[in-house]
Amino acid sequence: MPWIRVLLRYAAYALWVLPLSIRRIATRLRVPRRMLGETVLPQRFSVARSILHSALSGAVGLLAWFLAFLAVVAALRGIGYPLVVDENLEGSWGGPTLTGAWAVHAGLGVGLLPVWLLILAGIGTFQVRLVRGLLGRNGPRWPALVALVLATGGMLLFLAWLRQA
């Protein structure tokens, strides 16, 4: 199943971009080639583009880490549902018995892991487009705007997650 390996590589790249965003430009261009086989032809050096790429790729990388954290929390909470639940199971998914609620929560927590993997792989693919758009010769300019939208959406998601009861 080589496509799973490709998905895992792009998901790993999505997580690797956050620490990579503060590295030298040569390193930022070399990692996609070594990790994914994606060649990015460098453009003439620009301080503005380098700083913009660092900020945007770092923000989207932070979103990727937050989504990976949510995936792990959902899976662990689903598996360990009897440890985190109170006695009132009437309104719980799969309730009113603990066995039914545990089965539903564990099934959703573990069953949604492939969806989280696809989301992270999509972010990794987008990060390659962002490198090409800001640091490469032949990339489009739209990834910078999309990265700004993703960073804003990620910040709003994080604030909503913090305020949940």
Backbone as JSON, one array per atom type, in Angstrom:
{
  "sequence": "MPWIRVLLRYAAYALWVLPLSIRRIATRLRVPRRMLGETVLPQRFSVARSILHSALSGAVGLLAWFLAFLAVVAALRGIGYPLVVDENLEGSWGGPTLTGAWAVHAGLGVGLLPVWLLILAGIGTFQVRLVRGLLGRNGPRWPALVALVLATGGMLLFLAWLRQA",
  "N": [[0.82, -1.18, 0.0], [1.42, 1.61, -1.13], [0.3, 4.18, -1.19], [-0.51, 4.81, 1.37], [1.9, 5.22, 2.62], [2.69, 7.51, 1.28], [0.7, 9.32, 2.14], [1.32, 9.35, 4.89], [3.88, 10.48, 4.79], [3.35, 13.07, 3.78], [1.71, 13.99, 5.84], [3.53, 13.9, 7.96], [5.31, 15.81, 7.03], [3.68, 18.06, 7.21], [3.65, 18.38, 9.96], [6.33, 18.74, 10.45], [6.92, 21.18, 9.4], [6.53, 23.35, 11.14], [8.81, 23.57, 13.04], [10.62, 23.85, 10.99], [10.12, 26.27, 9.85], [11.63, 28.31, 10.91], [14.13, 27.9, 10.04], [17.01, 28.11, 7.78], [16.65, 29.3, 4.39], [17.64, 27.59, 2.41], [17.48, 25.12, 3.68], [14.72, 24.91, 4.04], [13.97, 24.59, 1.4], [15.22, 22.25, 0.71], [14.18, 20.15, 2.29], [11.47, 19.41, 1.37], [12.2, 18.15, -1.02], [13.81, 15.98, -0.23], [12.16, 14.62, 1.56], [9.68, 14.29, 0.32], [10.06, 14.17, -2.4], [9.55, 16.38, -3.88], [10.54, 18.92, -5.87], [11.7, 22.18, -5.46], [12.42, 24.99, -7.17], [14.65, 27.5, -6.42], [14.09, 31.0, -5.95], [15.36, 34.34, -6.48], [16.86, 35.64, -3.53], [14.83, 37.16, -1.05], [14.18, 39.25, 1.6], [11.67, 39.99, 2.56], [9.94, 38.04, 1.44], [11.0, 35.77, 2.67], [10.52, 36.26, 5.41], [7.73, 36.47, 5.33], [7.09, 33.89, 4.46], [8.09, 32.4, 6.63], [6.39, 33.28, 8.72], [3.78, 32.61, 7.76], [3.96, 29.84, 7.1], [4.72, 28.87, 9.56], [2.46, 29.51, 11.11], [0.45, 27.95, 9.86], [1.63, 25.49, 10.26], [1.49, 25.36, 13.03], [-1.26, 25.15, 13.29], [-1.54, 22.6, 12.16], [-0.23, 21.04, 14.12], [-2.0, 21.5, 16.26], [-4.33, 20.28, 15.29], [-3.43, 17.64, 15.12], [-3.03, 17.17, 17.82], [-5.71, 17.34, 18.7], [-6.71, 15.06, 17.41], [-5.35, 12.98, 18.7], [-6.25, 13.38, 21.33], [-9.01, 12.91, 20.97], [-8.99, 10.2, 20.2], [-7.78, 8.93, 22.43], [-9.53, 9.72, 24.46], [-11.85, 8.52, 23.57], [-11.17, 5.78, 23.7], [-10.6, 5.55, 26.41], [-13.06, 6.14, 27.58], [-14.78, 5.25, 29.77], [-13.29, 6.14, 31.94], [-13.44, 8.89, 31.95], [-16.05, 9.71, 32.07], [-19.08, 10.82, 33.67], [-21.62, 9.66, 35.95], [-24.13, 9.98, 34.71], [-25.51, 8.83, 31.94], [-27.55, 9.2, 30.18], [-27.85, 11.22, 28.19], [-25.73, 10.66, 26.59], [-23.9, 9.67, 23.66], [-24.72, 6.59, 22.36], [-25.59, 5.77, 24.78], [-28.13, 4.49, 27.02], [-26.44, 2.83, 28.47], [-23.21, 2.03, 29.87], [-21.56, 0.4, 28.34], [-22.56, 0.62, 25.7], [-22.19, 3.39, 25.27], [-19.42, 3.54, 25.55], [-18.59, 1.94, 23.4], [-19.49, 3.44, 21.18], [-18.11, 5.89, 21.51], [-15.41, 5.04, 21.51], [-15.31, 3.84, 19.01], [-15.78, 6.06, 17.32], [-13.64, 7.74, 18.08], [-11.33, 6.27, 17.38], [-12.02, 5.46, 14.82], [-12.11, 7.83, 13.34], [-9.5, 8.53, 12.96], [-8.22, 8.01, 10.39], [-9.4, 10.09, 8.91], [-8.38, 12.36, 10.16], [-5.72, 11.94, 9.46], [-5.85, 12.3, 6.68], [-6.53, 15.02, 6.61], [-4.23, 16.18, 7.76], [-2.34, 15.36, 5.83], [-3.3, 16.79, 3.66], [-2.76, 19.38, 4.56], [0.01, 19.21, 4.56], [0.49, 18.93, 1.8], [-0.47, 21.39, 0.98], [1.43, 23.02, 2.24], [3.69, 22.54, 0.69], [2.91, 23.8, -1.65], [2.84, 26.39, -0.68], [5.55, 26.88, -0.12], [6.55, 26.77, -2.73], [5.15, 28.94, -3.81], [6.05, 31.2, -2.39], [8.85, 31.04, -2.03], [9.82, 29.76, -4.24], [10.5, 29.59, -7.82], [8.52, 28.96, -9.67], [5.92, 28.96, -8.6], [2.44, 29.42, -7.66], [0.69, 32.39, -6.5], [-1.51, 32.32, -4.82], [-1.42, 30.59, -2.49], [-0.46, 32.08, -0.3], [-2.54, 33.77, 0.51], [-4.48, 31.86, 1.17], [-3.16, 30.6, 3.26], [-3.18, 32.61, 5.15], [-5.93, 32.72, 5.67], [-6.31, 30.11, 6.67], [-4.69, 30.24, 8.97], [-6.05, 32.18, 10.45], [-8.55, 30.91, 10.75], [-7.68, 28.67, 12.18], [-6.83, 29.89, 14.55], [-9.27, 30.86, 15.49], [-10.61, 28.42, 15.84], [-9.03, 27.31, 17.87], [-9.5, 29.15, 19.96], [-12.25, 28.75, 20.3], [-12.2, 26.1, 21.13], [-10.86, 26.35, 23.54], [-12.78, 27.73, 25.03], [-14.9, 26.0, 25.35], [-17.27, 24.14, 27.27]],
  "CA": [[0.0, 0.0, 0.0], [2.31, 2.78, -1.19], [-0.42, 5.45, -0.99], [-0.51, 5.1, 2.81], [3.21, 5.78, 2.89], [2.68, 8.89, 0.77], [-0.1, 10.11, 3.08], [2.08, 9.52, 6.13], [4.97, 11.42, 4.54], [2.81, 14.43, 3.7], [1.26, 14.36, 7.19], [4.75, 14.18, 8.73], [5.83, 17.09, 6.55], [2.83, 19.11, 7.79], [4.08, 18.58, 11.35], [7.73, 19.12, 10.45], [7.06, 22.54, 8.88], [6.59, 24.34, 12.21], [10.2, 23.88, 13.38], [11.35, 24.17, 9.77], [9.83, 27.64, 9.42], [12.65, 29.24, 11.4], [15.43, 27.49, 9.5], [17.49, 28.82, 6.59], [15.86, 29.05, 3.17], [18.17, 26.39, 1.74], [16.92, 23.95, 4.38], [13.28, 24.86, 3.72], [13.81, 24.11, 0.03], [15.79, 20.9, 0.59], [13.37, 19.15, 2.99], [10.44, 18.8, 0.53], [12.8, 17.26, -2.02], [14.27, 14.74, 0.41], [11.09, 13.93, 2.27], [8.51, 14.03, -0.53], [10.41, 14.11, -3.81], [9.03, 17.61, -4.5], [11.62, 19.87, -6.11], [11.33, 23.6, -5.5], [13.51, 25.77, -7.73], [14.68, 28.75, -5.65], [14.02, 32.32, -6.58], [16.35, 35.23, -5.85], [16.56, 35.85, -2.12], [14.11, 38.36, -0.65], [13.93, 39.23, 3.04], [10.23, 40.06, 2.77], [9.36, 36.73, 1.15], [11.47, 34.84, 3.68], [9.78, 36.52, 6.64], [6.33, 36.11, 5.09], [7.0, 32.43, 4.45], [8.27, 31.93, 8.01], [5.19, 33.56, 9.5], [2.61, 31.87, 7.28], [4.15, 28.4, 7.24], [4.7, 28.6, 10.99], [1.07, 29.56, 11.59], [-0.25, 26.76, 9.36], [2.24, 24.36, 10.96], [0.9, 25.34, 14.37], [-2.6, 24.58, 13.1], [-1.38, 21.15, 11.96], [0.04, 20.45, 15.43], [-3.22, 21.54, 17.06], [-5.23, 19.25, 14.78], [-2.88, 16.35, 15.54], [-3.35, 17.08, 19.25], [-7.13, 17.01, 18.82], [-6.9, 13.67, 16.98], [-4.87, 12.11, 19.78], [-7.18, 13.52, 22.46], [-10.26, 12.23, 20.63], [-8.79, 8.75, 20.22], [-7.55, 8.49, 23.81], [-10.76, 9.92, 25.22], [-12.8, 7.49, 23.15], [-10.75, 4.5, 24.24], [-10.71, 5.6, 27.87], [-14.31, 6.82, 27.92], [-15.28, 4.99, 31.13], [-12.5, 6.86, 32.92], [-13.7, 10.34, 31.91], [-17.48, 9.96, 32.07], [-19.76, 10.81, 34.96], [-22.62, 8.59, 36.07], [-25.32, 10.25, 33.91], [-25.27, 8.43, 30.55], [-28.8, 9.33, 29.42], [-27.65, 12.06, 27.02], [-24.49, 10.29, 25.93], [-24.02, 8.88, 22.44], [-24.64, 5.16, 22.63], [-26.15, 5.5, 26.11], [-27.95, 4.8, 28.42], [-25.52, 1.92, 29.18], [-21.8, 2.38, 29.73], [-21.0, -0.39, 27.25], [-22.94, 1.25, 24.44], [-21.53, 4.68, 25.15], [-18.0, 3.29, 25.33], [-18.42, 1.43, 22.04], [-19.67, 4.53, 20.23], [-17.02, 6.86, 21.64], [-14.17, 4.42, 21.07], [-15.41, 3.67, 17.56], [-15.59, 7.36, 16.68], [-12.3, 8.25, 18.35], [-10.35, 5.53, 16.59], [-12.47, 5.42, 13.43], [-11.86, 9.09, 12.65], [-8.06, 8.75, 12.77], [-7.87, 8.19, 8.97], [-9.84, 11.41, 8.46], [-7.37, 13.29, 10.67], [-4.53, 11.73, 8.64], [-6.09, 12.97, 5.39], [-6.46, 16.47, 6.83], [-2.82, 16.53, 7.92], [-1.68, 15.2, 4.53], [-3.72, 17.94, 2.86], [-1.99, 20.54, 5.02], [1.37, 19.02, 4.06], [0.46, 19.25, 0.37], [-0.6, 22.84, 0.89], [2.69, 23.63, 2.64], [4.58, 22.49, -0.47], [2.46, 24.89, -2.54], [3.24, 27.65, -0.05], [6.99, 27.03, -0.37], [6.71, 27.11, -4.15], [4.6, 30.26, -4.1], [6.78, 32.3, -1.77], [10.3, 30.91, -2.15], [10.18, 29.12, -5.5], [10.39, 30.35, -9.07], [7.39, 28.6, -10.52], [4.74, 28.69, -7.81], [1.37, 30.41, -7.7], [0.67, 33.34, -5.38], [-2.7, 32.14, -3.99], [-1.25, 29.94, -1.19], [-0.24, 33.04, 0.78], [-3.86, 34.19, 1.0], [-5.12, 30.71, 1.81], [-2.47, 30.39, 4.53], [-3.71, 33.62, 6.07], [-7.28, 32.26, 6.05], [-6.13, 28.92, 7.52], [-4.16, 30.66, 10.26], [-7.15, 32.85, 11.16], [-9.5, 29.86, 11.12], [-7.06, 27.86, 13.24], [-6.87, 30.66, 15.78], [-10.67, 30.85, 15.96], [-10.88, 27.06, 16.33], [-8.34, 27.15, 19.15], [-10.23, 29.94, 20.96], [-13.51, 28.05, 20.57], [-11.87, 24.89, 21.89], [-10.55, 26.78, 24.9], [-13.98, 28.22, 25.73], [-15.96, 25.0, 25.48], [-17.53, 23.77, 28.67]],
  "C": [[0.88, 1.26, 0.0], [1.59, 4.11, -0.95], [-0.5, 5.81, 0.49], [0.83, 5.73, 3.2], [3.29, 7.24, 2.43], [1.87, 9.79, 1.7], [0.65, 10.37, 4.37], [3.23, 10.5, 5.95], [4.47, 12.86, 4.48], [2.3, 14.9, 5.06], [2.46, 14.68, 8.08], [5.36, 15.51, 8.31], [5.0, 18.25, 7.11], [3.24, 19.4, 9.23], [5.52, 19.08, 11.43], [7.91, 20.59, 10.06], [7.16, 23.58, 10.0], [8.03, 24.6, 12.67], [11.04, 24.28, 12.17], [11.18, 25.64, 9.38], [10.84, 28.66, 9.93], [14.05, 28.87, 10.92], [15.81, 28.34, 8.28], [16.65, 28.43, 5.38], [16.35, 27.8, 2.46], [17.62, 25.12, 2.37], [15.45, 23.8, 4.06], [13.03, 24.35, 2.31], [14.28, 22.67, -0.13], [14.87, 19.83, 1.2], [12.24, 18.58, 2.12], [11.0, 17.84, -0.52], [13.2, 15.94, -1.4], [13.13, 13.93, 1.01], [9.98, 13.47, 1.34], [8.84, 13.84, -2.0], [9.9, 15.31, -4.59], [10.16, 18.62, -4.64], [11.06, 21.28, -6.18], [12.55, 24.37, -5.99], [13.53, 27.14, -7.04], [14.64, 29.99, -6.53], [15.1, 33.17, -5.94], [15.9, 35.55, -4.43], [15.87, 37.19, -1.89], [13.8, 38.24, 0.84], [12.43, 39.21, 3.31], [9.56, 38.71, 2.53], [9.77, 35.7, 2.2], [10.7, 35.02, 4.99], [8.31, 36.14, 6.48], [6.15, 34.6, 5.09], [7.15, 31.87, 5.86], [7.0, 32.11, 8.83], [4.01, 32.69, 9.07], [2.79, 30.36, 7.44], [4.19, 28.0, 8.71], [3.28, 28.58, 11.55], [0.29, 28.34, 11.12], [0.33, 25.5, 9.99], [1.72, 24.23, 12.38], [-0.52, 24.79, 14.33], [-2.52, 23.07, 12.93], [-1.1, 20.44, 13.28], [-1.2, 20.43, 16.31], [-4.21, 20.47, 16.6], [-4.73, 17.84, 15.15], [-3.15, 16.12, 17.02], [-4.82, 16.7, 19.45], [-7.42, 15.57, 18.42], [-6.48, 12.7, 18.08], [-5.81, 12.17, 20.97], [-8.48, 12.78, 22.18], [-10.1, 10.72, 20.7], [-8.61, 8.25, 21.65], [-8.8, 8.65, 24.67], [-11.81, 8.88, 24.84], [-12.46, 6.13, 23.72], [-10.94, 4.46, 25.75], [-11.99, 6.25, 28.35], [-14.84, 6.49, 29.31], [-14.52, 5.73, 32.22], [-12.84, 8.35, 33.0], [-15.18, 10.69, 32.01], [-18.02, 10.04, 33.5], [-20.85, 9.73, 34.93], [-23.84, 8.78, 35.17], [-25.02, 9.96, 32.44], [-26.51, 8.58, 29.67], [-28.6, 10.13, 28.13], [-26.42, 11.71, 26.22], [-24.77, 9.51, 24.65], [-23.83, 7.42, 22.8], [-25.19, 4.78, 23.99], [-27.52, 4.87, 25.99], [-27.02, 3.83, 29.15], [-24.08, 2.36, 28.93], [-21.16, 1.64, 28.56], [-21.31, 0.23, 25.89], [-22.25, 2.57, 24.22], [-20.03, 4.51, 24.88], [-17.75, 2.83, 23.9], [-18.51, 2.56, 21.02], [-18.5, 5.51, 20.3], [-15.68, 6.28, 21.19], [-14.18, 4.24, 19.55], [-15.2, 4.98, 16.81], [-14.17, 7.88, 16.88], [-11.25, 7.57, 17.5], [-10.73, 5.54, 15.11], [-12.22, 6.69, 12.65], [-10.37, 9.39, 12.47], [-7.65, 8.84, 11.29], [-8.31, 9.55, 8.41], [-8.84, 12.48, 8.91], [-6.08, 13.16, 9.84], [-4.68, 12.41, 7.28], [-6.01, 14.48, 5.53], [-5.01, 16.91, 6.97], [-2.05, 16.39, 6.61], [-2.06, 16.34, 3.59], [-2.97, 19.2, 3.26], [-0.54, 20.42, 4.55], [1.48, 19.34, 2.58], [0.37, 20.76, 0.17], [0.7, 23.54, 1.26], [3.72, 23.6, 1.5], [4.21, 23.59, -1.45], [2.88, 26.25, -2.0], [4.73, 27.91, -0.25], [7.22, 27.43, -1.82], [6.24, 28.52, -4.45], [5.43, 31.4, -3.55], [8.29, 32.23, -1.97], [10.74, 30.34, -3.49], [9.96, 30.03, -6.7], [9.06, 30.15, -9.78], [6.1, 28.33, -9.74], [3.69, 29.78, -7.93], [1.41, 31.3, -6.46], [-0.5, 33.11, -4.43], [-2.44, 31.44, -2.65], [-1.01, 30.91, -0.03], [-1.58, 33.5, 1.36], [-4.58, 33.05, 1.71], [-4.47, 30.42, 3.16], [-2.94, 31.39, 5.57], [-5.1, 33.23, 6.56], [-7.19, 31.05, 6.98], [-5.63, 29.3, 8.91], [-5.24, 31.35, 11.09], [-8.18, 31.84, 11.63], [-8.96, 28.97, 12.23], [-7.07, 28.58, 14.58], [-8.29, 30.69, 16.36], [-11.06, 29.48, 16.49], [-10.24, 26.84, 17.69], [-9.07, 27.92, 20.25], [-11.56, 29.29, 21.3], [-13.27, 26.79, 21.38], [-11.56, 25.24, 23.34], [-11.81, 27.14, 25.71], [-15.08, 27.19, 25.89], [-16.08, 24.56, 26.93], [-17.14, 22.35, 28.95]]
}
